[in-house]
Structures are given as structure tokens and as C-alpha cells.
Amino acid sequence: MKRNNNEYSYIQPQVDNKRKKKKRKKKKGGFGKAFLVIIAVLVVLIAAGLLSVKYVFTDFYFSSVLQNKEVADFVDENIIGRTTTTTTTVPRETTTETTTLPQVSYLEHSDFEFEAAKRGAMIGNILNGGKVDKDNGIVYHIVDGRGIYKFLPESESYACVYKSSDTLSSFNIRGDYFYFVNESDHALYKVTKTGKNLAKVADNVMLAYIYDTTAYCISTNNEVVAVNTQNFTPTVLYSGYGDKVNLIGVSLDRVFFTSEDMSGNVAYLCVLSAGGEEERFRPDSKNDEITSLSMENGFMYYYEKQVDGKYNIIRQKYGSQRTVTLVEGVSLCKPVIVDQNRMFYADLDGDKLKMFELNMNSDATKTMLSSGNVTANDNVFIQHGGEYDFIIGERSNGDKIYRASSNLTGSSNVMTFGDGKWSY
């Protein structure tokens, strides 16, 4: 049917308008799609950059450069996955008693920036008996019943620099002095590196860790005590009142420790080194679900019990809720020793005690030293002295163990100490 001019002139403008609207809509849609593509490319580039941080810079944390802790932890833990190892744990039981103690959930990284020249021994060595320390490339070690020996790695020559017929422990080297606890009278002493000018620093000491001019001690009365090593002035920071108190570590202005009651409930506490009220820094535990916790450079290392009764070694950055499983299925729970990016731990392989080194960057593990005829009940511990590692202790039958090996040689190249002499 032929349209008249009036009909055509009325419909055609509407059709033209619809076509123009469609063209404008297509243009807008094209721009939106292009914008989304650009955003997607940027996300991929950012993700690639974060992945390069994860796999190339294996020990980098954004929390060290970002001031906002929540943002830094989100990037470190949820995007990079720096501490995303999943662990299987026994359901945690908490103590039934409520507490009004505040919880210190976060400290600045600067609180753990220690000066190397002011440090005494590694906290792991101290918690394992404190028999070995190093100073300027020289290894010093205690031999019970004989005294303190000086060992030169370059020549493997040695000499007794301080004679003592007693059992000594908590060996720290600070400046020109040796510090140690004499277990015969439970006193902390200092003596020059030449073995002269012996002086008593404090009485009633079970364990001592030195930083700068302060000895952080656990007393025979289950107290945490700070002692000035210059004027020998003691300050009681915490009293256990019958509970068993153990040292964990220190920051620049706090002391960290555990307090365990007779029921096996363990509280994780800290107190300012200048004195004040104690504070909890993590939830309580019980039934050995967490054991042998120590702190080195702002990281906590501990054993976490698994459903099969064995333990995993866990690392946890102070202030973070995420954990990393470093080693699985360990049967011994002796405190670990941390030296920079390496962690040393002990475990049993049948009746053989082995000392392992874990590179925490590469996850590579190697055996450093071993000793046979050892059981879980024997009083045998590991020590780390720079280039040389030690297994020291006593079997249940009274036999002594004193072995060492250089980490530059094979684990089978072992020295033993007896009758005042080192021998291969």
C-alpha cells in the first residue's frame, strides 16, 4: 500500500532518532568495555609484581615498608600468601579462669631491632642449656667439670681459658666478659675473657640472657628479674607465686615469658623491662598443645601438637595471626636455635639423635650432626656456635656426650671431646 506524504513524514523522524540512540549506546558500551580491559591489564600487572616479590624476594614483607598494619598484613597474608601454610592442630582448650590482663597484640618492628654488638648468646642456645657462644669468629664452649674453652676454627686449636670443676650454664659473651650461671650455688657470674676478675652478678639464678648491660634472669623462686651487669642492681619484674616460669625472649623494652600452673595451664606474658604490670601477648594453652616457645627478632617459634601425638614446628610473626609450618611430624620438642635465615632443631631417628639445619628461605634441610644410643628421656641438647655445631649432654646411664662438627664439612666428620682434648 502506498503511503501518502503525510504518513512518511511522521514515521521517518522517529526511526532516525532510534537509530541515533542505538549508535550512541554502542559507543558508550565500547568505551566501557575498553575501560574494563585496561583495568584487567593493570590488575594482571600488579599481581605479576606481587608474585615476583613472593618468589624472588623470599624474605620480604610489606609490613616492613607500609605504615598501615592492616593493609600490610592483608597484602602479606592474603595476596602474596607469605604465611599461608595450613596446619592440622588439636582443638584448643583454654583455661576456664577469666583474666583482666590486657593483651599486647602488636608491637612495632622497631621494638625488635637489636644491635648486634650488644647481644649476648642466641636465645635458643640459652634455652638448650647455654654451653656455647661465639665472638669475633672464635667459638667458646663450656665443658662441665673443666671450665670454658676457646676454640679457633681456622686451625682447630683450643685451650681452657677459665677453669672450673662445677657445672656451668647460660653462657653469654658481652664485650670483654663471659657471663655464666654456676649451678652449684645458682649464682650468675662475670669474668674477663682471660679468666680473671671473677665477680658475682646475682644470686638465686636458674637461667640468664644478656642484652646490653642487663641480664634477664629466671630466679630459683620463679621470678623474672632484670639485673644491671654494671652495678649488680636487681629488679623483680614478675613473681610466679608457685607457678613455673620460663623465659621466651626479649624486645628492646619488654621481657617475654611463660607461667605454667600445676594443672598445666600456660599463660604467655610480657612485662616492661623497666617494670610495671604484666600483659598477655597470646591466648593461653594447656595439655602440651604448645611447647618450647621461643622468640628471636620478633618471630615466635614453637611446637604445636598434632592429632597423632607428634609436633609441627611453627613460625609466627609477632602481631600476625597467620602461621607457617616449618617442619612436620617431630617427636622431640627441644627449643630451636635461629641464626639469621637458618633454624636448627633436633629429632630422633630410631635411637639416633640428629641435629638438622633448615634454610627458611629455600626450605632445604640437611643433617649437621648426630649421636647414637639416645632416647627421648636422655638429657641431651644441641648448640650452635657459628661454623661449629654441638651435641652435648648425658644419657640416662650416665654416659657423657660431647660432639662437634664444622658446617663446612660432612656430618660424618665429627670431633669428640674427652679428657680435656678434642679428637677425631
PDB file of N, CA and C in Angstrom, residues 62-159:
ATOM      1  N   PHE A  62      55.706  -6.786  53.205  1.00  0.00           N
ATOM      2  CA  PHE A  62      55.230  -5.436  53.005  1.00  0.00           C
ATOM      3  C   PHE A  62      55.014  -4.721  54.334  1.00  0.00           C
ATOM      4  N   SER A  63      54.855  -5.476  55.416  1.00  0.00           N
ATOM      5  CA  SER A  63      54.689  -4.852  56.725  1.00  0.00           C
ATOM      6  C   SER A  63      55.929  -4.102  57.157  1.00  0.00           C
ATOM      7  N   SER A  64      57.061  -4.374  56.498  1.00  0.00           N
ATOM      8  CA  SER A  64      58.292  -3.666  56.841  1.00  0.00           C
ATOM      9  C   SER A  64      58.375  -2.306  56.170  1.00  0.00           C
ATOM     10  N   VAL A  65      57.525  -2.038  55.156  1.00  0.00           N
ATOM     11  CA  VAL A  65      57.589  -0.762  54.442  1.00  0.00           C
ATOM     12  C   VAL A  65      56.277   0.011  54.496  1.00  0.00           C
ATOM     13  N   LEU A  66      55.157  -0.664  54.759  1.00  0.00           N
ATOM     14  CA  LEU A  66      53.877   0.018  54.841  1.00  0.00           C
ATOM     15  C   LEU A  66      53.555   0.344  56.284  1.00  0.00           C
ATOM     16  N   GLN A  67      53.166   1.594  56.568  1.00  0.00           N
ATOM     17  CA  GLN A  67      52.900   2.002  57.943  1.00  0.00           C
ATOM     18  C   GLN A  67      51.567   1.476  58.433  1.00  0.00           C
ATOM     19  N   ASN A  68      50.603   1.328  57.531  1.00  0.00           N
ATOM     20  CA  ASN A  68      49.285   0.829  57.922  1.00  0.00           C
ATOM     21  C   ASN A  68      49.360  -0.685  58.111  1.00  0.00           C
ATOM     22  N   LYS A  69      49.277  -1.148  59.362  1.00  0.00           N
ATOM     23  CA  LYS A  69      49.458  -2.570  59.652  1.00  0.00           C
ATOM     24  C   LYS A  69      48.391  -3.439  58.999  1.00  0.00           C
ATOM     25  N   GLU A  70      47.130  -2.977  58.997  1.00  0.00           N
ATOM     26  CA  GLU A  70      46.062  -3.800  58.427  1.00  0.00           C
ATOM     27  C   GLU A  70      46.261  -4.002  56.935  1.00  0.00           C
ATOM     28  N   VAL A  71      46.627  -2.926  56.217  1.00  0.00           N
ATOM     29  CA  VAL A  71      46.870  -3.039  54.779  1.00  0.00           C
ATOM     30  C   VAL A  71      48.065  -3.940  54.509  1.00  0.00           C
ATOM     31  N   ALA A  72      49.155  -3.733  55.278  1.00  0.00           N
ATOM     32  CA  ALA A  72      50.369  -4.531  55.079  1.00  0.00           C
ATOM     33  C   ALA A  72      50.103  -6.011  55.326  1.00  0.00           C
ATOM     34  N   ASP A  73      49.412  -6.319  56.428  1.00  0.00           N
ATOM     35  CA  ASP A  73      49.122  -7.721  56.729  1.00  0.00           C
ATOM     36  C   ASP A  73      48.216  -8.331  55.679  1.00  0.00           C
ATOM     37  N   PHE A  74      47.238  -7.540  55.152  1.00  0.00           N
ATOM     38  CA  PHE A  74      46.357  -8.068  54.115  1.00  0.00           C
ATOM     39  C   PHE A  74      47.157  -8.443  52.875  1.00  0.00           C
ATOM     40  N   VAL A  75      48.081  -7.565  52.461  1.00  0.00           N
ATOM     41  CA  VAL A  75      48.900  -7.859  51.283  1.00  0.00           C
ATOM     42  C   VAL A  75      49.803  -9.052  51.534  1.00  0.00           C
ATOM     43  N   ASP A  76      50.519  -9.045  52.702  1.00  0.00           N
ATOM     44  CA  ASP A  76      51.451 -10.127  53.013  1.00  0.00           C
ATOM     45  C   ASP A  76      50.758 -11.477  53.108  1.00  0.00           C
ATOM     46  N   GLU A  77      49.596 -11.494  53.765  1.00  0.00           N
ATOM     47  CA  GLU A  77      48.994 -12.772  54.125  1.00  0.00           C
ATOM     48  C   GLU A  77      47.941 -13.255  53.127  1.00  0.00           C
ATOM     49  N   ASN A  78      47.186 -12.313  52.513  1.00  0.00           N
ATOM     50  CA  ASN A  78      46.074 -12.729  51.661  1.00  0.00           C
ATOM     51  C   ASN A  78      46.362 -12.623  50.173  1.00  0.00           C
ATOM     52  N   ILE A  79      47.273 -11.717  49.770  1.00  0.00           N
ATOM     53  CA  ILE A  79      47.599 -11.587  48.346  1.00  0.00           C
ATOM     54  C   ILE A  79      48.876 -12.335  48.020  1.00  0.00           C
ATOM     55  N   ILE A  80      49.962 -12.011  48.760  1.00  0.00           N
ATOM     56  CA  ILE A  80      51.229 -12.709  48.497  1.00  0.00           C
ATOM     57  C   ILE A  80      51.190 -14.133  49.051  1.00  0.00           C
ATOM     58  N   GLY A  81      50.493 -14.322  50.186  1.00  0.00           N
ATOM     59  CA  GLY A  81      50.480 -15.657  50.798  1.00  0.00           C
ATOM     60  C   GLY A  81      51.793 -15.966  51.481  1.00  0.00           C
ATOM     61  N   ARG A  82      52.382 -14.936  52.135  1.00  0.00           N
ATOM     62  CA  ARG A  82      53.682 -15.146  52.772  1.00  0.00           C
ATOM     63  C   ARG A  82      53.595 -16.140  53.921  1.00  0.00           C
ATOM     64  N   THR A  83      52.458 -16.196  54.611  1.00  0.00           N
ATOM     65  CA  THR A  83      52.355 -17.104  55.753  1.00  0.00           C
ATOM     66  C   THR A  83      51.047 -17.873  55.681  1.00  0.00           C
ATOM     67  N   THR A  84      50.860 -18.633  54.603  1.00  0.00           N
ATOM     68  CA  THR A  84      49.566 -19.270  54.372  1.00  0.00           C
ATOM     69  C   THR A  84      49.599 -20.770  54.507  1.00  0.00           C
ATOM     70  N   THR A  85      50.636 -21.319  55.155  1.00  0.00           N
ATOM     71  CA  THR A  85      50.688 -22.765  55.323  1.00  0.00           C
ATOM     72  C   THR A  85      49.594 -23.213  56.283  1.00  0.00           C
ATOM     73  N   THR A  86      48.852 -24.225  55.905  1.00  0.00           N
ATOM     74  CA  THR A  86      47.776 -24.744  56.747  1.00  0.00           C
ATOM     75  C   THR A  86      48.302 -25.847  57.639  1.00  0.00           C
ATOM     76  N   THR A  87      47.922 -25.821  58.910  1.00  0.00           N
ATOM     77  CA  THR A  87      48.351 -26.849  59.851  1.00  0.00           C
ATOM     78  C   THR A  87      47.146 -27.567  60.422  1.00  0.00           C
ATOM     79  N   THR A  88      47.352 -28.831  60.762  1.00  0.00           N
ATOM     80  CA  THR A  88      46.328 -29.623  61.420  1.00  0.00           C
ATOM     81  C   THR A  88      46.623 -29.639  62.902  1.00  0.00           C
ATOM     82  N   THR A  89      45.728 -29.111  63.694  1.00  0.00           N
ATOM     83  CA  THR A  89      46.003 -28.949  65.118  1.00  0.00           C
ATOM     84  C   THR A  89      44.931 -29.614  65.963  1.00  0.00           C
ATOM     85  N   VAL A  90      45.322 -29.908  67.194  1.00  0.00           N
ATOM     86  CA  VAL A  90      44.367 -30.400  68.169  1.00  0.00           C
ATOM     87  C   VAL A  90      43.454 -29.247  68.570  1.00  0.00           C
ATOM     88  N   PRO A  91      42.146 -29.435  68.672  1.00  0.00           N
ATOM     89  CA  PRO A  91      41.268 -28.347  69.085  1.00  0.00           C
ATOM     90  C   PRO A  91      41.749 -27.726  70.385  1.00  0.00           C
ATOM     91  N   ARG A  92      41.871 -26.421  70.389  1.00  0.00           N
ATOM     92  CA  ARG A  92      42.457 -25.732  71.534  1.00  0.00           C
ATOM     93  C   ARG A  92      41.494 -25.639  72.692  1.00  0.00           C
ATOM     94  N   GLU A  93      42.008 -26.017  73.878  1.00  0.00           N
ATOM     95  CA  GLU A  93      41.269 -25.838  75.113  1.00  0.00           C
ATOM     96  C   GLU A  93      41.881 -24.652  75.832  1.00  0.00           C
ATOM     97  N   THR A  94      41.071 -23.760  76.306  1.00  0.00           N
ATOM     98  CA  THR A  94      41.582 -22.621  77.028  1.00  0.00           C
ATOM     99  C   THR A  94      41.293 -22.783  78.512  1.00  0.00           C
ATOM    100  N   THR A  95      42.025 -22.050  79.318  1.00  0.00           N
ATOM    101  CA  THR A  95      41.793 -22.129  80.750  1.00  0.00           C
ATOM    102  C   THR A  95      40.413 -21.581  81.062  1.00  0.00           C
ATOM    103  N   THR A  96      39.788 -22.143  82.094  1.00  0.00           N
ATOM    104  CA  THR A  96      38.437 -21.739  82.441  1.00  0.00           C
ATOM    105  C   THR A  96      38.422 -20.423  83.207  1.00  0.00           C
ATOM    106  N   GLU A  97      39.571 -20.079  83.806  1.00  0.00           N
ATOM    107  CA  GLU A  97      39.619 -18.844  84.557  1.00  0.00           C
ATOM    108  C   GLU A  97      39.663 -17.646  83.608  1.00  0.00           C
ATOM    109  N   THR A  98      38.861 -16.631  83.927  1.00  0.00           N
ATOM    110  CA  THR A  98      38.902 -15.408  83.133  1.00  0.00           C
ATOM    111  C   THR A  98      40.021 -14.519  83.649  1.00  0.00           C
ATOM    112  N   THR A  99      40.472 -13.633  82.792  1.00  0.00           N
ATOM    113  CA  THR A  99      41.551 -12.735  83.186  1.00  0.00           C
ATOM    114  C   THR A  99      41.211 -11.311  82.788  1.00  0.00           C
ATOM    115  N   THR A 100      41.685 -10.385  83.582  1.00  0.00           N
ATOM    116  CA  THR A 100      41.502  -8.974  83.270  1.00  0.00           C
ATOM    117  C   THR A 100      42.765  -8.383  82.672  1.00  0.00           C
ATOM    118  N   LEU A 101      43.795  -9.223  82.466  1.00  0.00           N
ATOM    119  CA  LEU A 101      45.042  -8.720  81.905  1.00  0.00           C
ATOM    120  C   LEU A 101      44.837  -8.278  80.464  1.00  0.00           C
ATOM    121  N   PRO A 102      45.320  -7.098  80.098  1.00  0.00           N
ATOM    122  CA  PRO A 102      45.248  -6.687  78.683  1.00  0.00           C
ATOM    123  C   PRO A 102      46.166  -7.551  77.838  1.00  0.00           C
ATOM    124  N   GLN A 103      45.894  -7.629  76.543  1.00  0.00           N
ATOM    125  CA  GLN A 103      46.706  -8.437  75.638  1.00  0.00           C
ATOM    126  C   GLN A 103      47.454  -7.535  74.665  1.00  0.00           C
ATOM    127  N   VAL A 104      48.781  -7.689  74.639  1.00  0.00           N
ATOM    128  CA  VAL A 104      49.611  -6.930  73.710  1.00  0.00           C
ATOM    129  C   VAL A 104      49.606  -7.679  72.387  1.00  0.00           C
ATOM    130  N   SER A 105      48.787  -7.245  71.447  1.00  0.00           N
ATOM    131  CA  SER A 105      48.615  -7.987  70.201  1.00  0.00           C
ATOM    132  C   SER A 105      49.565  -7.532  69.103  1.00  0.00           C
ATOM    133  N   TYR A 106      50.213  -6.363  69.292  1.00  0.00           N
ATOM    134  CA  TYR A 106      51.064  -5.868  68.215  1.00  0.00           C
ATOM    135  C   TYR A 106      52.139  -4.958  68.782  1.00  0.00           C
ATOM    136  N   LEU A 107      53.354  -5.094  68.259  1.00  0.00           N
ATOM    137  CA  LEU A 107      54.455  -4.191  68.564  1.00  0.00           C
ATOM    138  C   LEU A 107      55.100  -3.772  67.252  1.00  0.00           C
ATOM    139  N   GLU A 108      55.614  -2.561  67.208  1.00  0.00           N
ATOM    140  CA  GLU A 108      56.295  -2.091  66.015  1.00  0.00           C
ATOM    141  C   GLU A 108      57.543  -2.924  65.745  1.00  0.00           C
ATOM    142  N   HIS A 109      57.903  -3.038  64.459  1.00  0.00           N
ATOM    143  CA  HIS A 109      59.095  -3.797  64.094  1.00  0.00           C
ATOM    144  C   HIS A 109      60.347  -3.214  64.755  1.00  0.00           C
ATOM    145  N   SER A 110      60.343  -1.914  64.993  1.00  0.00           N
ATOM    146  CA  SER A 110      61.498  -1.258  65.613  1.00  0.00           C
ATOM    147  C   SER A 110      61.744  -1.760  67.033  1.00  0.00           C
ATOM    148  N   ASP A 111      60.732  -2.338  67.668  1.00  0.00           N
ATOM    149  CA  ASP A 111      60.908  -2.892  69.015  1.00  0.00           C
ATOM    150  C   ASP A 111      61.847  -4.092  69.027  1.00  0.00           C
ATOM    151  N   PHE A 112      62.112  -4.678  67.856  1.00  0.00           N
ATOM    152  CA  PHE A 112      62.967  -5.864  67.780  1.00  0.00           C
ATOM    153  C   PHE A 112      64.244  -5.612  66.974  1.00  0.00           C
ATOM    154  N   GLU A 113      64.578  -4.351  66.768  1.00  0.00           N
ATOM    155  CA  GLU A 113      65.793  -4.022  66.021  1.00  0.00           C
ATOM    156  C   GLU A 113      66.989  -3.963  66.970  1.00  0.00           C
ATOM    157  N   PHE A 114      67.553  -5.136  67.251  1.00  0.00           N
ATOM    158  CA  PHE A 114      68.652  -5.244  68.202  1.00  0.00           C
ATOM    159  C   PHE A 114      69.969  -4.817  67.555  1.00  0.00           C
ATOM    160  N   GLU A 115      70.879  -4.315  68.376  1.00  0.00           N
ATOM    161  CA  GLU A 115      72.232  -4.027  67.924  1.00  0.00           C
ATOM    162  C   GLU A 115      73.088  -5.257  68.154  1.00  0.00           C
ATOM    163  N   ALA A 116      73.713  -5.744  67.086  1.00  0.00           N
ATOM    164  CA  ALA A 116      74.484  -6.987  67.171  1.00  0.00           C
ATOM    165  C   ALA A 116      75.576  -6.905  68.231  1.00  0.00           C
ATOM    166  N   ALA A 117      76.199  -5.742  68.365  1.00  0.00           N
ATOM    167  CA  ALA A 117      77.309  -5.598  69.307  1.00  0.00           C
ATOM    168  C   ALA A 117      76.857  -5.678  70.764  1.00  0.00           C
ATOM    169  N   LYS A 118      75.549  -5.518  71.008  1.00  0.00           N
ATOM    170  CA  LYS A 118      75.042  -5.539  72.380  1.00  0.00           C
ATOM    171  C   LYS A 118      74.430  -6.874  72.776  1.00  0.00           C
ATOM    172  N   ARG A 119      74.378  -7.804  71.843  1.00  0.00           N
ATOM    173  CA  ARG A 119      73.711  -9.075  72.120  1.00  0.00           C
ATOM    174  C   ARG A 119      74.638 -10.059  72.808  1.00  0.00           C
ATOM    175  N   GLY A 120      74.054 -10.864  73.673  1.00  0.00           N
ATOM    176  CA  GLY A 120      74.780 -11.973  74.261  1.00  0.00           C
ATOM    177  C   GLY A 120      74.608 -13.199  73.389  1.00  0.00           C
ATOM    178  N   ALA A 121      74.266 -14.324  73.987  1.00  0.00           N
ATOM    179  CA  ALA A 121      74.110 -15.576  73.245  1.00  0.00           C
ATOM    180  C   ALA A 121      72.777 -15.599  72.491  1.00  0.00           C
ATOM    181  N   MET A 122      72.635 -16.571  71.591  1.00  0.00           N
ATOM    182  CA  MET A 122      71.350 -16.812  70.944  1.00  0.00           C
ATOM    183  C   MET A 122      70.396 -17.384  71.986  1.00  0.00           C
ATOM    184  N   ILE A 123      69.156 -16.906  71.974  1.00  0.00           N
ATOM    185  CA  ILE A 123      68.195 -17.358  72.981  1.00  0.00           C
ATOM    186  C   ILE A 123      67.982 -18.864  72.895  1.00  0.00           C
ATOM    187  N   GLY A 124      68.064 -19.441  71.687  1.00  0.00           N
ATOM    188  CA  GLY A 124      67.903 -20.886  71.541  1.00  0.00           C
ATOM    189  C   GLY A 124      69.007 -21.664  72.248  1.00  0.00           C
ATOM    190  N   ASN A 125      70.247 -21.173  72.184  1.00  0.00           N
ATOM    191  CA  ASN A 125      71.347 -21.814  72.919  1.00  0.00           C
ATOM    192  C   ASN A 125      71.095 -21.761  74.418  1.00  0.00           C
ATOM    193  N   ILE A 126      70.647 -20.598  74.910  1.00  0.00           N
ATOM    194  CA  ILE A 126      70.393 -20.441  76.342  1.00  0.00           C
ATOM    195  C   ILE A 126      69.310 -21.416  76.807  1.00  0.00           C
ATOM    196  N   LEU A 127      68.217 -21.521  76.046  1.00  0.00           N
ATOM    197  CA  LEU A 127      67.111 -22.403  76.438  1.00  0.00           C
ATOM    198  C   LEU A 127      67.493 -23.877  76.338  1.00  0.00           C
ATOM    199  N   ASN A 128      68.549 -24.185  75.584  1.00  0.00           N
ATOM    200  CA  ASN A 128      69.042 -25.560  75.488  1.00  0.00           C
ATOM    201  C   ASN A 128      70.203 -25.826  76.453  1.00  0.00           C
ATOM    202  N   GLY A 129      70.378 -24.989  77.443  1.00  0.00           N
ATOM    203  CA  GLY A 129      71.417 -25.217  78.442  1.00  0.00           C
ATOM    204  C   GLY A 129      72.500 -24.165  78.463  1.00  0.00           C
ATOM    205  N   GLY A 130      72.724 -23.476  77.340  1.00  0.00           N
ATOM    206  CA  GLY A 130      73.687 -22.386  77.318  1.00  0.00           C
ATOM    207  C   GLY A 130      75.116 -22.828  77.524  1.00  0.00           C
ATOM    208  N   LYS A 131      75.631 -23.654  76.612  1.00  0.00           N
ATOM    209  CA  LYS A 131      77.004 -24.157  76.717  1.00  0.00           C
ATOM    210  C   LYS A 131      77.948 -23.552  75.679  1.00  0.00           C
ATOM    211  N   VAL A 132      77.401 -22.880  74.652  1.00  0.00           N
ATOM    212  CA  VAL A 132      78.231 -22.419  73.536  1.00  0.00           C
ATOM    213  C   VAL A 132      77.857 -20.986  73.174  1.00  0.00           C
ATOM    214  N   ASP A 133      78.880 -20.186  72.830  1.00  0.00           N
ATOM    215  CA  ASP A 133      78.667 -18.867  72.255  1.00  0.00           C
ATOM    216  C   ASP A 133      79.858 -18.545  71.356  1.00  0.00           C
ATOM    217  N   LYS A 134      79.704 -17.565  70.504  1.00  0.00           N
ATOM    218  CA  LYS A 134      80.767 -17.191  69.572  1.00  0.00           C
ATOM    219  C   LYS A 134      81.060 -15.709  69.703  1.00  0.00           C
ATOM    220  N   ASP A 135      82.283 -15.316  69.346  1.00  0.00           N
ATOM    221  CA  ASP A 135      82.669 -13.926  69.443  1.00  0.00           C
ATOM    222  C   ASP A 135      83.824 -13.667  68.483  1.00  0.00           C
ATOM    223  N   ASN A 136      83.586 -12.762  67.501  1.00  0.00           N
ATOM    224  CA  ASN A 136      84.617 -12.404  66.526  1.00  0.00           C
ATOM    225  C   ASN A 136      85.244 -13.620  65.842  1.00  0.00           C
ATOM    226  N   GLY A 137      84.394 -14.561  65.427  1.00  0.00           N
ATOM    227  CA  GLY A 137      84.873 -15.734  64.710  1.00  0.00           C
ATOM    228  C   GLY A 137      85.441 -16.831  65.579  1.00  0.00           C
ATOM    229  N   ILE A 138      85.509 -16.620  66.877  1.00  0.00           N
ATOM    230  CA  ILE A 138      86.044 -17.623  67.810  1.00  0.00           C
ATOM    231  C   ILE A 138      84.878 -18.300  68.524  1.00  0.00           C
ATOM    232  N   VAL A 139      84.948 -19.614  68.670  1.00  0.00           N
ATOM    233  CA  VAL A 139      83.917 -20.376  69.361  1.00  0.00           C
ATOM    234  C   VAL A 139      84.386 -20.645  70.788  1.00  0.00           C
ATOM    235  N   TYR A 140      83.536 -20.308  71.749  1.00  0.00           N
ATOM    236  CA  TYR A 140      83.812 -20.602  73.156  1.00  0.00           C
ATOM    237  C   TYR A 140      82.765 -21.610  73.628  1.00  0.00           C
ATOM    238  N   HIS A 141      83.191 -22.582  74.423  1.00  0.00           N
ATOM    239  CA  HIS A 141      82.233 -23.592  74.875  1.00  0.00           C
ATOM    240  C   HIS A 141      82.562 -24.051  76.295  1.00  0.00           C
ATOM    241  N   ILE A 142      81.526 -24.406  77.014  1.00  0.00           N
ATOM    242  CA  ILE A 142      81.658 -24.895  78.390  1.00  0.00           C
ATOM    243  C   ILE A 142      81.765 -26.408  78.384  1.00  0.00           C
ATOM    244  N   VAL A 143      82.708 -26.933  79.155  1.00  0.00           N
ATOM    245  CA  VAL A 143      82.813 -28.363  79.422  1.00  0.00           C
ATOM    246  C   VAL A 143      82.612 -28.540  80.922  1.00  0.00           C
ATOM    247  N   ASP A 144      81.513 -29.160  81.310  1.00  0.00           N
ATOM    248  CA  ASP A 144      81.212 -29.314  82.732  1.00  0.00           C
ATOM    249  C   ASP A 144      82.340 -30.043  83.455  1.00  0.00           C
ATOM    250  N   GLY A 145      82.731 -29.494  84.599  1.00  0.00           N
ATOM    251  CA  GLY A 145      83.804 -30.095  85.397  1.00  0.00           C
ATOM    252  C   GLY A 145      85.190 -29.643  84.991  1.00  0.00           C
ATOM    253  N   ARG A 146      85.289 -28.867  83.894  1.00  0.00           N
ATOM    254  CA  ARG A 146      86.600 -28.397  83.433  1.00  0.00           C
ATOM    255  C   ARG A 146      86.653 -26.883  83.245  1.00  0.00           C
ATOM    256  N   GLY A 147      85.587 -26.282  82.745  1.00  0.00           N
ATOM    257  CA  GLY A 147      85.572 -24.843  82.589  1.00  0.00           C
ATOM    258  C   GLY A 147      85.173 -24.389  81.203  1.00  0.00           C
ATOM    259  N   ILE A 148      85.726 -23.234  80.772  1.00  0.00           N
ATOM    260  CA  ILE A 148      85.388 -22.618  79.485  1.00  0.00           C
ATOM    261  C   ILE A 148      86.576 -22.743  78.542  1.00  0.00           C
ATOM    262  N   TYR A 149      86.304 -23.230  77.334  1.00  0.00           N
ATOM    263  CA  TYR A 149      87.354 -23.444  76.334  1.00  0.00           C
ATOM    264  C   TYR A 149      87.213 -22.460  75.185  1.00  0.00           C
ATOM    265  N   LYS A 150      88.350 -22.087  74.630  1.00  0.00           N
ATOM    266  CA  LYS A 150      88.443 -21.247  73.446  1.00  0.00           C
ATOM    267  C   LYS A 150      88.839 -22.127  72.274  1.00  0.00           C
ATOM    268  N   PHE A 151      88.070 -22.062  71.180  1.00  0.00           N
ATOM    269  CA  PHE A 151      88.302 -22.924  70.022  1.00  0.00           C
ATOM    270  C   PHE A 151      88.460 -22.048  68.781  1.00  0.00           C
ATOM    271  N   LEU A 152      89.582 -22.207  68.080  1.00  0.00           N
ATOM    272  CA  LEU A 152      89.866 -21.419  66.876  1.00  0.00           C
ATOM    273  C   LEU A 152      89.541 -22.248  65.636  1.00  0.00           C
ATOM    274  N   PRO A 153      88.481 -21.897  64.889  1.00  0.00           N
ATOM    275  CA  PRO A 153      88.062 -22.699  63.731  1.00  0.00           C
ATOM    276  C   PRO A 153      89.129 -22.838  62.653  1.00  0.00           C
ATOM    277  N   GLU A 154      89.918 -21.811  62.410  1.00  0.00           N
ATOM    278  CA  GLU A 154      90.889 -21.866  61.317  1.00  0.00           C
ATOM    279  C   GLU A 154      91.917 -22.980  61.505  1.00  0.00           C
ATOM    280  N   SER A 155      92.382 -23.148  62.731  1.00  0.00           N
ATOM    281  CA  SER A 155      93.412 -24.155  62.999  1.00  0.00           C
ATOM    282  C   SER A 155      92.893 -25.331  63.809  1.00  0.00           C
ATOM    283  N   GLU A 156      91.626 -25.218  64.309  1.00  0.00           N
ATOM    284  CA  GLU A 156      91.044 -26.202  65.223  1.00  0.00           C
ATOM    285  C   GLU A 156      91.939 -26.421  66.445  1.00  0.00           C
ATOM    286  N   SER A 157      92.609 -25.349  66.851  1.00  0.00           N
ATOM    287  CA  SER A 157      93.366 -25.379  68.103  1.00  0.00           C
ATOM    288  C   SER A 157      92.456 -24.903  69.223  1.00  0.00           C
ATOM    289  N   TYR A 158      92.800 -25.243  70.456  1.00  0.00           N
ATOM    290  CA  TYR A 158      91.916 -24.944  71.571  1.00  0.00           C
ATOM    291  C   TYR A 158      92.720 -24.826  72.860  1.00  0.00           C
ATOM    292  N   ALA A 159      92.101 -24.195  73.855  1.00  0.00           N
ATOM    293  CA  ALA A 159      92.739 -24.037  75.157  1.00  0.00           C
ATOM    294  C   ALA A 159      91.675 -23.704  76.186  1.00  0.00           C
TER     295      ALA A 159
END
